[in-house]
Tab-separated table of C-alpha atoms and ligand atoms in Angstrom:
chain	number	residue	atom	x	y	z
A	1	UNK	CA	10.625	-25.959	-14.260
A	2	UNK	CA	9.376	-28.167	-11.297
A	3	UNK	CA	5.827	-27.185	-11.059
A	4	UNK	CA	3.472	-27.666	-13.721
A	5	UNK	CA	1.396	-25.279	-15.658
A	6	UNK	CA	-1.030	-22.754	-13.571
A	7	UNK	CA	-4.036	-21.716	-15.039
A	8	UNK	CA	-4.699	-18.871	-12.843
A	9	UNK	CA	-0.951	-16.948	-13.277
A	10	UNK	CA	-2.211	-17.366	-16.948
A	11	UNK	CA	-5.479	-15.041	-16.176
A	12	UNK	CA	-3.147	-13.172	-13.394
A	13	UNK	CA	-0.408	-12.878	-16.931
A	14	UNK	CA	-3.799	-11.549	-19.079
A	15	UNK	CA	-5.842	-9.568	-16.523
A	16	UNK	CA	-2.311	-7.569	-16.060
A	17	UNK	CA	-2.332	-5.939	-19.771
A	18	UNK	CA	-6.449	-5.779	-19.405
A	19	UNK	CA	-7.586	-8.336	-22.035
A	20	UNK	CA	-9.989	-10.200	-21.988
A	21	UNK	CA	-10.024	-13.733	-23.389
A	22	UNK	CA	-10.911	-12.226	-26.869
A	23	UNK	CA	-8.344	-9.918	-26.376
A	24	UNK	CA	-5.514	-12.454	-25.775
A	25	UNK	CA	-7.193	-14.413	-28.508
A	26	UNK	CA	-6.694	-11.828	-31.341
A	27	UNK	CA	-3.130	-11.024	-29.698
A	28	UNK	CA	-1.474	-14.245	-29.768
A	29	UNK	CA	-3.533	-16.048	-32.037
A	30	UNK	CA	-4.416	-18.985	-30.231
A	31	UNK	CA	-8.530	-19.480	-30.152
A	32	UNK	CA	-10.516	-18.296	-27.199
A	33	UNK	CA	-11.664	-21.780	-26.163
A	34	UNK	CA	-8.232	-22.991	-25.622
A	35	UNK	CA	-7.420	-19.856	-23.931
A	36	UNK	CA	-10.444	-20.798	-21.625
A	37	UNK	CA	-9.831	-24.202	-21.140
A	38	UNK	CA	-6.011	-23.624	-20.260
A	39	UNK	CA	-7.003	-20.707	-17.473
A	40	UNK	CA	-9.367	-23.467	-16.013
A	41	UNK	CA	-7.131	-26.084	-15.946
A	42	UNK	CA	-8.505	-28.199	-18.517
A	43	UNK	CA	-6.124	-28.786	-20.885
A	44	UNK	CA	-2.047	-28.261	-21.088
A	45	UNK	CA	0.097	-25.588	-23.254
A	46	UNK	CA	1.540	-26.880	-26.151
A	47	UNK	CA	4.910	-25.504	-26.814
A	48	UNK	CA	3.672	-23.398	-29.873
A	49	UNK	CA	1.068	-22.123	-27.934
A	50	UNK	CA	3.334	-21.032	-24.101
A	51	UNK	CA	5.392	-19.225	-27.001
A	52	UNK	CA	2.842	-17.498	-28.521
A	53	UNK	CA	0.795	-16.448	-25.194
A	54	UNK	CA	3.716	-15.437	-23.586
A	55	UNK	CA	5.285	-13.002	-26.202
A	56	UNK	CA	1.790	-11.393	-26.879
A	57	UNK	CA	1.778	-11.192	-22.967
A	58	UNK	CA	5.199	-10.079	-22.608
A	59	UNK	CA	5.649	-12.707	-19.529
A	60	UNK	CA	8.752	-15.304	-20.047
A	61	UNK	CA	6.984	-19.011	-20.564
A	62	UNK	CA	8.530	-19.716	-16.654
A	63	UNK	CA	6.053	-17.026	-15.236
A	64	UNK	CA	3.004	-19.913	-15.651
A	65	UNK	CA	5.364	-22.429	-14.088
A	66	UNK	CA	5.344	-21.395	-10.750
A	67	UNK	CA	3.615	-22.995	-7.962
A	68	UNK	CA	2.349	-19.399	-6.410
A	69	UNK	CA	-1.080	-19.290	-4.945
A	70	UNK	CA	-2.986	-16.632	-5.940
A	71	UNK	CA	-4.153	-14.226	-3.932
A	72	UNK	CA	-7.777	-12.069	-3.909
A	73	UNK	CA	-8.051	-8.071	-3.086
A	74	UNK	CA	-8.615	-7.597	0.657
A	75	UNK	CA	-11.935	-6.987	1.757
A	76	UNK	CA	-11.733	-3.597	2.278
A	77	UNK	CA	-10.475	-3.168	-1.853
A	78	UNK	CA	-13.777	-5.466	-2.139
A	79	UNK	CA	-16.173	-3.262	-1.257
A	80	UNK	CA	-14.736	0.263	-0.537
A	81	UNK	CA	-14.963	1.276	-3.825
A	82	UNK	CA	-16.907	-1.014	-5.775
A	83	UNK	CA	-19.233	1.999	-7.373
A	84	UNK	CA	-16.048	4.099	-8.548
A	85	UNK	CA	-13.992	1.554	-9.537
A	86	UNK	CA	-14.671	-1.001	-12.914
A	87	UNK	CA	-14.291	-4.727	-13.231
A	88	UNK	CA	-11.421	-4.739	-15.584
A	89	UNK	CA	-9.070	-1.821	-13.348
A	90	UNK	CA	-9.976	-4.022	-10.621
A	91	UNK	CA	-8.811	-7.282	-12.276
A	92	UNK	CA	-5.555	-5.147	-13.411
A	93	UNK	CA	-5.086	-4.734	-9.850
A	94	UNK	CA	-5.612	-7.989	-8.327
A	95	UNK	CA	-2.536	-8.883	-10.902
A	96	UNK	CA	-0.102	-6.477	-9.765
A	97	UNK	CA	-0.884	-7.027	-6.639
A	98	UNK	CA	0.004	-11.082	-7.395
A	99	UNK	CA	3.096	-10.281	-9.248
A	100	UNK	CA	4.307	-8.098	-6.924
A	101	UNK	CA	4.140	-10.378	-4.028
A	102	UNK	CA	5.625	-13.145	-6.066
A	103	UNK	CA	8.637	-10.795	-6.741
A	104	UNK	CA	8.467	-9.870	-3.064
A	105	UNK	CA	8.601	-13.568	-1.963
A	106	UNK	CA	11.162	-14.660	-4.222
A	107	UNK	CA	13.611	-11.281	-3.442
A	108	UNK	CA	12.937	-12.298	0.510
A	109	UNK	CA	15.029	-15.202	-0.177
A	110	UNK	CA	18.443	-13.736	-0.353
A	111	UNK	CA	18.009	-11.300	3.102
A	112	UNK	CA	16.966	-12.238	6.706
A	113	UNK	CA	14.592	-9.810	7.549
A	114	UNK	CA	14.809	-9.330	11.482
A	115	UNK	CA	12.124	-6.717	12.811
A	116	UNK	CA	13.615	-4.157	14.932
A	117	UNK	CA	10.385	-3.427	16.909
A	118	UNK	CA	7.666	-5.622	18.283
A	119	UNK	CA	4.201	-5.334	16.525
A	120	UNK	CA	1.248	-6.570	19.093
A	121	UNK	CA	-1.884	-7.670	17.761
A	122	UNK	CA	-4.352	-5.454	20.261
A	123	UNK	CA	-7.783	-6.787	19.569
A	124	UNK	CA	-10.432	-3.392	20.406
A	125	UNK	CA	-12.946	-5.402	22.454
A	126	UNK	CA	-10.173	-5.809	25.094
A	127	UNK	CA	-8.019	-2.870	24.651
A	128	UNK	CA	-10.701	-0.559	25.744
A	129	UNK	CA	-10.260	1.647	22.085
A	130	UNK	CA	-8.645	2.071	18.964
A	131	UNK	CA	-6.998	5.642	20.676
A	132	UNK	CA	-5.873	3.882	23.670
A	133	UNK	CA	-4.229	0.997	20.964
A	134	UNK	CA	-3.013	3.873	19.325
A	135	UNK	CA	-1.308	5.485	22.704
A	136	UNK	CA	-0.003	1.419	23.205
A	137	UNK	CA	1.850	1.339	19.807
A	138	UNK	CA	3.695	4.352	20.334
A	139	UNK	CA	4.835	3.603	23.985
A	140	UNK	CA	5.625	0.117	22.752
A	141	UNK	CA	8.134	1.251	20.121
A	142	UNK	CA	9.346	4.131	22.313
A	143	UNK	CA	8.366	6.985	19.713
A	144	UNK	CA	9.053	10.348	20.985
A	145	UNK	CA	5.687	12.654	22.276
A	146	UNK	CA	4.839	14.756	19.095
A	147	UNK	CA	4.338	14.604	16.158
A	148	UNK	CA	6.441	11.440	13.933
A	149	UNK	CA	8.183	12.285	11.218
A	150	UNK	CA	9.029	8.864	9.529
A	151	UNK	CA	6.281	7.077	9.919
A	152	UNK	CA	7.664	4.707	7.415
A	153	UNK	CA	10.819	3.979	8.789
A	154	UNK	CA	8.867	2.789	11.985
A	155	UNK	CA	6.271	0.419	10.262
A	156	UNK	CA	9.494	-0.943	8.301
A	157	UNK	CA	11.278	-1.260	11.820
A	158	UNK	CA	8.370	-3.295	12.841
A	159	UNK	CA	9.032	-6.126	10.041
A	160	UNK	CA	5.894	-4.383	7.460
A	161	UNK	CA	6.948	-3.806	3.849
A	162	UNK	CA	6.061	-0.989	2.280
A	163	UNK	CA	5.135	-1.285	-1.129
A	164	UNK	CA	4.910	2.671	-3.172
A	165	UNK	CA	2.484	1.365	-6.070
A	166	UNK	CA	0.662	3.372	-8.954
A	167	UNK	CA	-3.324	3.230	-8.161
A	168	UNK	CA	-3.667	6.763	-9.539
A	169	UNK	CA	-6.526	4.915	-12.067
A	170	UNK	CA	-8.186	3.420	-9.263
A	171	UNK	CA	-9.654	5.558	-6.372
A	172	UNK	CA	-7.464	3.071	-4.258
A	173	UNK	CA	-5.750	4.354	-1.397
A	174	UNK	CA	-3.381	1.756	0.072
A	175	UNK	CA	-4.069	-1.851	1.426
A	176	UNK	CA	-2.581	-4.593	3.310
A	177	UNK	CA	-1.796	-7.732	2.639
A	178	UNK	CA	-1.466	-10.693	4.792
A	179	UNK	CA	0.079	-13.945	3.467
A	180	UNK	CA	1.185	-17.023	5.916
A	181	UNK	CA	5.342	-17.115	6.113
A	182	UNK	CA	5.299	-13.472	4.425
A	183	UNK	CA	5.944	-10.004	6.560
A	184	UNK	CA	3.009	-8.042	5.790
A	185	UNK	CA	2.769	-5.823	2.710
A	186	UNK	CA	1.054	-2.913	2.990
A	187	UNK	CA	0.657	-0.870	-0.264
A	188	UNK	CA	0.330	2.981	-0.706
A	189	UNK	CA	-0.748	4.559	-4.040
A	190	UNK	CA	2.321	6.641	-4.690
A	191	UNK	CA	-0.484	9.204	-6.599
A	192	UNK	CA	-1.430	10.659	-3.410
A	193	UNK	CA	-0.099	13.745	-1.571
A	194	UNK	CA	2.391	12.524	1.253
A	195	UNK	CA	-0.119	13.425	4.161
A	196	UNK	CA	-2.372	11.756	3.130
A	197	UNK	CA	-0.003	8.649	2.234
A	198	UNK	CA	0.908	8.882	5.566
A	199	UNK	CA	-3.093	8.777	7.038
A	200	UNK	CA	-3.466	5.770	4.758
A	201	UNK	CA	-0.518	3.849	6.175
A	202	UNK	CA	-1.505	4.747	9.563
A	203	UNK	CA	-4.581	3.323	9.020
A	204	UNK	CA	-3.428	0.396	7.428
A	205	UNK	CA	-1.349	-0.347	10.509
A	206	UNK	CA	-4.155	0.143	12.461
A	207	UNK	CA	-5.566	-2.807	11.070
A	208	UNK	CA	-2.630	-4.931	11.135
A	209	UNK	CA	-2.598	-4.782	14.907
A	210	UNK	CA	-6.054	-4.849	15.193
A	211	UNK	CA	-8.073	-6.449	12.831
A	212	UNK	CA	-7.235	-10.161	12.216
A	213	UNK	CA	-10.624	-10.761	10.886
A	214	UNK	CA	-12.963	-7.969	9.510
A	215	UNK	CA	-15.169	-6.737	11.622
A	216	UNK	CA	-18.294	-3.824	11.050
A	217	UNK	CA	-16.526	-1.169	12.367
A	218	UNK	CA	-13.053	-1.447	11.332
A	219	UNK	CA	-13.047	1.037	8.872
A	220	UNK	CA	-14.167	3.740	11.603
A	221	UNK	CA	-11.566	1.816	14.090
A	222	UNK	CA	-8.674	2.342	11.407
A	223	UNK	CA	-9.394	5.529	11.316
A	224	UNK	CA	-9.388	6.796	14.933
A	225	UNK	CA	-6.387	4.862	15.386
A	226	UNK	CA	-4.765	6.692	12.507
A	227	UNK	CA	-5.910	10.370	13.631
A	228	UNK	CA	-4.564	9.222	17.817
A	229	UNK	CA	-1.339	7.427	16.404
A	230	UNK	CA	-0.308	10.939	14.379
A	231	UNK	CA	-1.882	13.417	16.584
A	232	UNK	CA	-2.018	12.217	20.417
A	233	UNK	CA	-4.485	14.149	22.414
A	234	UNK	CA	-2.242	14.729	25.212
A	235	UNK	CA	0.800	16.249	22.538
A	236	UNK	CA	-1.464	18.205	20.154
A	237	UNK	CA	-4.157	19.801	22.725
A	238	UNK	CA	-1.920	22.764	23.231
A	239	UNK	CA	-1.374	23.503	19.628
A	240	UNK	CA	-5.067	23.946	19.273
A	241	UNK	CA	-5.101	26.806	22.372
A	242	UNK	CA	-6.297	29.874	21.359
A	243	UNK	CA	-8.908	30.787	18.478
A	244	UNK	CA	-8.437	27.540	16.031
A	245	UNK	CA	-8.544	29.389	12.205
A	246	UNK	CA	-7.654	28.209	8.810
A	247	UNK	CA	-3.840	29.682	9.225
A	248	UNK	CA	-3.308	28.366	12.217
A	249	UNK	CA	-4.453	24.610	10.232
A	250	UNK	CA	-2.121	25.699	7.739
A	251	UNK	CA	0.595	26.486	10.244
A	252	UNK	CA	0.036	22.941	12.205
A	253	UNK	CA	0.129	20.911	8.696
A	254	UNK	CA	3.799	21.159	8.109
A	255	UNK	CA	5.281	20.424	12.168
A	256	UNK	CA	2.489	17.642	12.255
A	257	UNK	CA	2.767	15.992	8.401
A	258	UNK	CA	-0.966	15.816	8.518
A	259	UNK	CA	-3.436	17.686	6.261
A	260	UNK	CA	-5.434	20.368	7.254
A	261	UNK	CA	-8.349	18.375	6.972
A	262	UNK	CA	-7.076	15.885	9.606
A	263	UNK	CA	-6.162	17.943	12.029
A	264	UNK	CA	-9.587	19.656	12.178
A	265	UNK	CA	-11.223	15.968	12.534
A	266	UNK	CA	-8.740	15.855	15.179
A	267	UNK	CA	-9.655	19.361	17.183
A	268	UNK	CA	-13.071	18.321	17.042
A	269	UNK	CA	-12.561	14.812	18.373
A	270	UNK	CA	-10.536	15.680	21.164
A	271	UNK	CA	-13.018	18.510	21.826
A	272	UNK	CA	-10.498	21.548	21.560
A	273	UNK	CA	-13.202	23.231	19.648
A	274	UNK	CA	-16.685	23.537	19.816
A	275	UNK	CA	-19.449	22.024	16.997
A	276	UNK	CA	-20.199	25.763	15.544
A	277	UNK	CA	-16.238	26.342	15.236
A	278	UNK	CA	-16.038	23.146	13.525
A	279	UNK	CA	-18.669	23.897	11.236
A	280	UNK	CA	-17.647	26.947	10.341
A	281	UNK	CA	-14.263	25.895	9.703
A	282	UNK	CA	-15.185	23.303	7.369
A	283	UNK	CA	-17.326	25.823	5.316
A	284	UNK	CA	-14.210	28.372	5.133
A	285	UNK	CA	-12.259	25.268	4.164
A	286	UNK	CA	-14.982	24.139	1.142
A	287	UNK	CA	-15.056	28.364	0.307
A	288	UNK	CA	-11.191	28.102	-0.239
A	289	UNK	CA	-11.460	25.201	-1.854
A	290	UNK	CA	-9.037	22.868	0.360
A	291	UNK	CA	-11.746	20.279	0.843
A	292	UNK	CA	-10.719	19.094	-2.435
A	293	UNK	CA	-6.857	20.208	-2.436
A	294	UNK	CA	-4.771	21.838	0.218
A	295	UNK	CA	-2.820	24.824	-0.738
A	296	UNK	CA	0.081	22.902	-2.981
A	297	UNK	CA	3.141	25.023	-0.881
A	298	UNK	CA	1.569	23.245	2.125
A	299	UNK	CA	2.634	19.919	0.409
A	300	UNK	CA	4.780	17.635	2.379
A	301	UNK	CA	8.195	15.365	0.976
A	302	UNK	CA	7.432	11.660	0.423
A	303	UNK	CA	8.282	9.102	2.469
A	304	UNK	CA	9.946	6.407	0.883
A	305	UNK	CA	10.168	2.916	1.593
A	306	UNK	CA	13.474	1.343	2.004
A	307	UNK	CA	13.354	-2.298	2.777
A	308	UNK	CA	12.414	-3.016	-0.459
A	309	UNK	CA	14.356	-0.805	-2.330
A	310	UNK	CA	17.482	-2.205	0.113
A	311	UNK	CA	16.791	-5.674	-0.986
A	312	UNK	CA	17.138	-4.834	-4.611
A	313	UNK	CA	20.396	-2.717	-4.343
A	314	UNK	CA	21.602	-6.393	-2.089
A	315	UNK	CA	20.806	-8.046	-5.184
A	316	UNK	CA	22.308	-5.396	-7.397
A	317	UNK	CA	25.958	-4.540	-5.532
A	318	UNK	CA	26.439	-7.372	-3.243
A	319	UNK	CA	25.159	-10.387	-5.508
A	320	UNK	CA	26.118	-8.958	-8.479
A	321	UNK	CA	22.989	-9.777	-10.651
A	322	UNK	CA	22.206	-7.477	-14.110
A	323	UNK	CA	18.444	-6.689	-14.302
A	324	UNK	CA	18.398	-9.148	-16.702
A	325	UNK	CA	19.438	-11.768	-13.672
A	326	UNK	CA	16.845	-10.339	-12.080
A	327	UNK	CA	14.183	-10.401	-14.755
A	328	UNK	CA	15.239	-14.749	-15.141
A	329	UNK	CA	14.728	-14.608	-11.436
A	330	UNK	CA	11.697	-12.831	-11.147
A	331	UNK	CA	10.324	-14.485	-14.268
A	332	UNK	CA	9.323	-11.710	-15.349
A	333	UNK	CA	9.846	-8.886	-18.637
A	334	UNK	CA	12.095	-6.332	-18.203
A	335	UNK	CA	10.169	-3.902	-18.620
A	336	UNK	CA	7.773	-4.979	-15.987
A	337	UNK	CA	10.635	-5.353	-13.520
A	338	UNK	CA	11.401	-1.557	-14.374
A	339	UNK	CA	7.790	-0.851	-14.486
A	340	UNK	CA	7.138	-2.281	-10.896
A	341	UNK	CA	10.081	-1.233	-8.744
A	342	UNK	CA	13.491	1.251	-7.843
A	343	UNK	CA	15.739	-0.007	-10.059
A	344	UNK	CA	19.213	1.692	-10.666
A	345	UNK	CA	18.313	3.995	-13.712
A	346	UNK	CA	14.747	3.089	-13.637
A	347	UNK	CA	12.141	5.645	-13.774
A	348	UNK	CA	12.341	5.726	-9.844
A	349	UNK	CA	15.076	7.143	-7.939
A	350	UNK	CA	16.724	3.928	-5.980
A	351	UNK	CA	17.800	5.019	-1.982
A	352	UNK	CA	20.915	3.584	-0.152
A	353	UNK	CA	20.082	3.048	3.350
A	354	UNK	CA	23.427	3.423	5.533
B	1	ZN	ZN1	-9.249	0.298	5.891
């Protein structure tokens, strides 16, 4: 153990099973004051009291040895949701979120990780606008006109990880995060019908090439970019020809891996309908319901993510480490280790690329 005892993995450790102080308190038995004092760096563990923490936590004692930095919810986390979403999911989040980049960081060190594609930063002011950015990305990595199937495998290609994570709880779509000698980790809440997992990581690429810093309108900038990267004007005009109707959405949603929703926003945009056929299609789509849920034989396969899930089956077959190993590597439980990522026999299916 080289670094010394961290205060804030200890809250990270605790805001991860949703205690409070009191709560950790009646767990493990140690008072809430120490508990207080250690998570603010006023005091050290004794060696009764790393034991006890640590086994009502379920974290090995190494876990608050580690000389990680932690790391805040992005901004957009911040204040997106901040009505729908309470203090203590929040918290749980902004732990996973920690442990899972420290697993990331510390799994990064056995691969090279060589990005296939380049990915420009395209600031708006200059670029003219988030649809022309959009149109730049696409010519950049050479993706075929039409519509892209795996949008995945291209944000991988470009040196992103994508991270499938459960935010079912909280009203949390995806994020991104950015982290000095880290590729950036953009996370999708695996709760979410694929189209719209794929919107979301559109977006969320949207801002990786152009928001360094936040800015008022980047949530409205994400967006456009998303709609333009998935549906170019000059590919999808033609499939709006005609008399636009709610088949004809349902029709488009499989060949385009967009919702129904989407594409509307998307005829209207590119005016290839007027403002009275838009408004009437969005009252036939709140009559049937698909505002809230497209029809479910409409639904579209996952994307997964394979970097990730490559890096552990590295560690698995080629470096022949148990999950226990891995758990002493990670420093973390077991259970988490299942809990947080494809692991052979885990409760997610682990994919072999090549
Ligand atoms: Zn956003």
């Amino acid at each position: 153990m080289s670094a010394d005892f961290s205060g804030d993995l200890l809250r990270i450790a605790r805001q991860a099973r949703e205690w409070s102080q009191t709560g950790l308190a009646r767990h493990s038995g140690v008072s809430q004051a120490n508990l207080s004092k250690l998570e603010n760096g006023l005091i050290s563990p004794t060696e009764n009291v790393l034991n006890r923490v640590g086994a009502a936590l379920n974290f090995p004692v190494d876990f608050f040895f580690q000389n990680d930095r932690v790391t805040g919810l992005p901004m957009s986390v911040q204040y997106r949701k901040r009505a729908s979403v309470g203090k203590k999911a929040k918290e749980r989040l902004e732990a996973e979120l920690n442990v899972r980049i420290m697993h990331i960081r510390r799994l990064l060190r056995a691969v090279e990780l060589e990005p296939e594609l380049r990915l420009p930063q395209l600031d708006v002011e200059e670029n003219g606008n988030p649809e022309r950015i959009a149109n730049l990305i696409r010519r950049t990595w050479l993706v075929p006109s039409g519509p892209i199937r795996d949008l995945v495998g291209w944000v991988e290609r470009a040196g992103c990880i994508v991270v499938h994570c459960d935010f079912a709880a909280l009203k949390v779509d995806g994020f991104t995060v950015t982290i000095p000698d880290m590729p950036r980790c953009i996370f999708l809440n695996r709760s979410m019908p694929a189209d719209r997992q794929r919107f979301t990581l559109a977006h969320e690429l949207g801002h990786v090439v152009m928001h360094q810093v936040p800015a008022p309108e980047m949530e409205a900038e994400a967006n456009t970019f998303a709609s333009a990267l998935l549906m170019p004007a000059q590919d999808i005009r033609r499939y709006f020809s005609g008399r636009l109707t709610i088949q004809r959405l349902a029709t488009l949603k499989p060949i385009w891996r967009v919702s129904m929703a989407a594409l509307l926003y998307r005829a209207k945009r590119i005016g290839a309908i007027t403002d009275n056929q838009s408004r009437y299609l969005w009252q036939q789509m709140g009559a049937q319901g698909y505002r809230r849920t497209e029809p479910p034989e409409l639904d579209l396969k996952v994307e997964m993510p394979t970097v990730l899930a490559e890096i552990l089956r590295l560690h698995f077959e080629d470096l022949g480490y148990s999950i226990s190993d891995l758990a002493r590597a990670l420093c973390s439980s077991e259970d988490d280790l299942r809990t947080l990522h494809p692991l052979p026999g885990g409760a997610h299916r682990l994919r072999v690329v090549k």
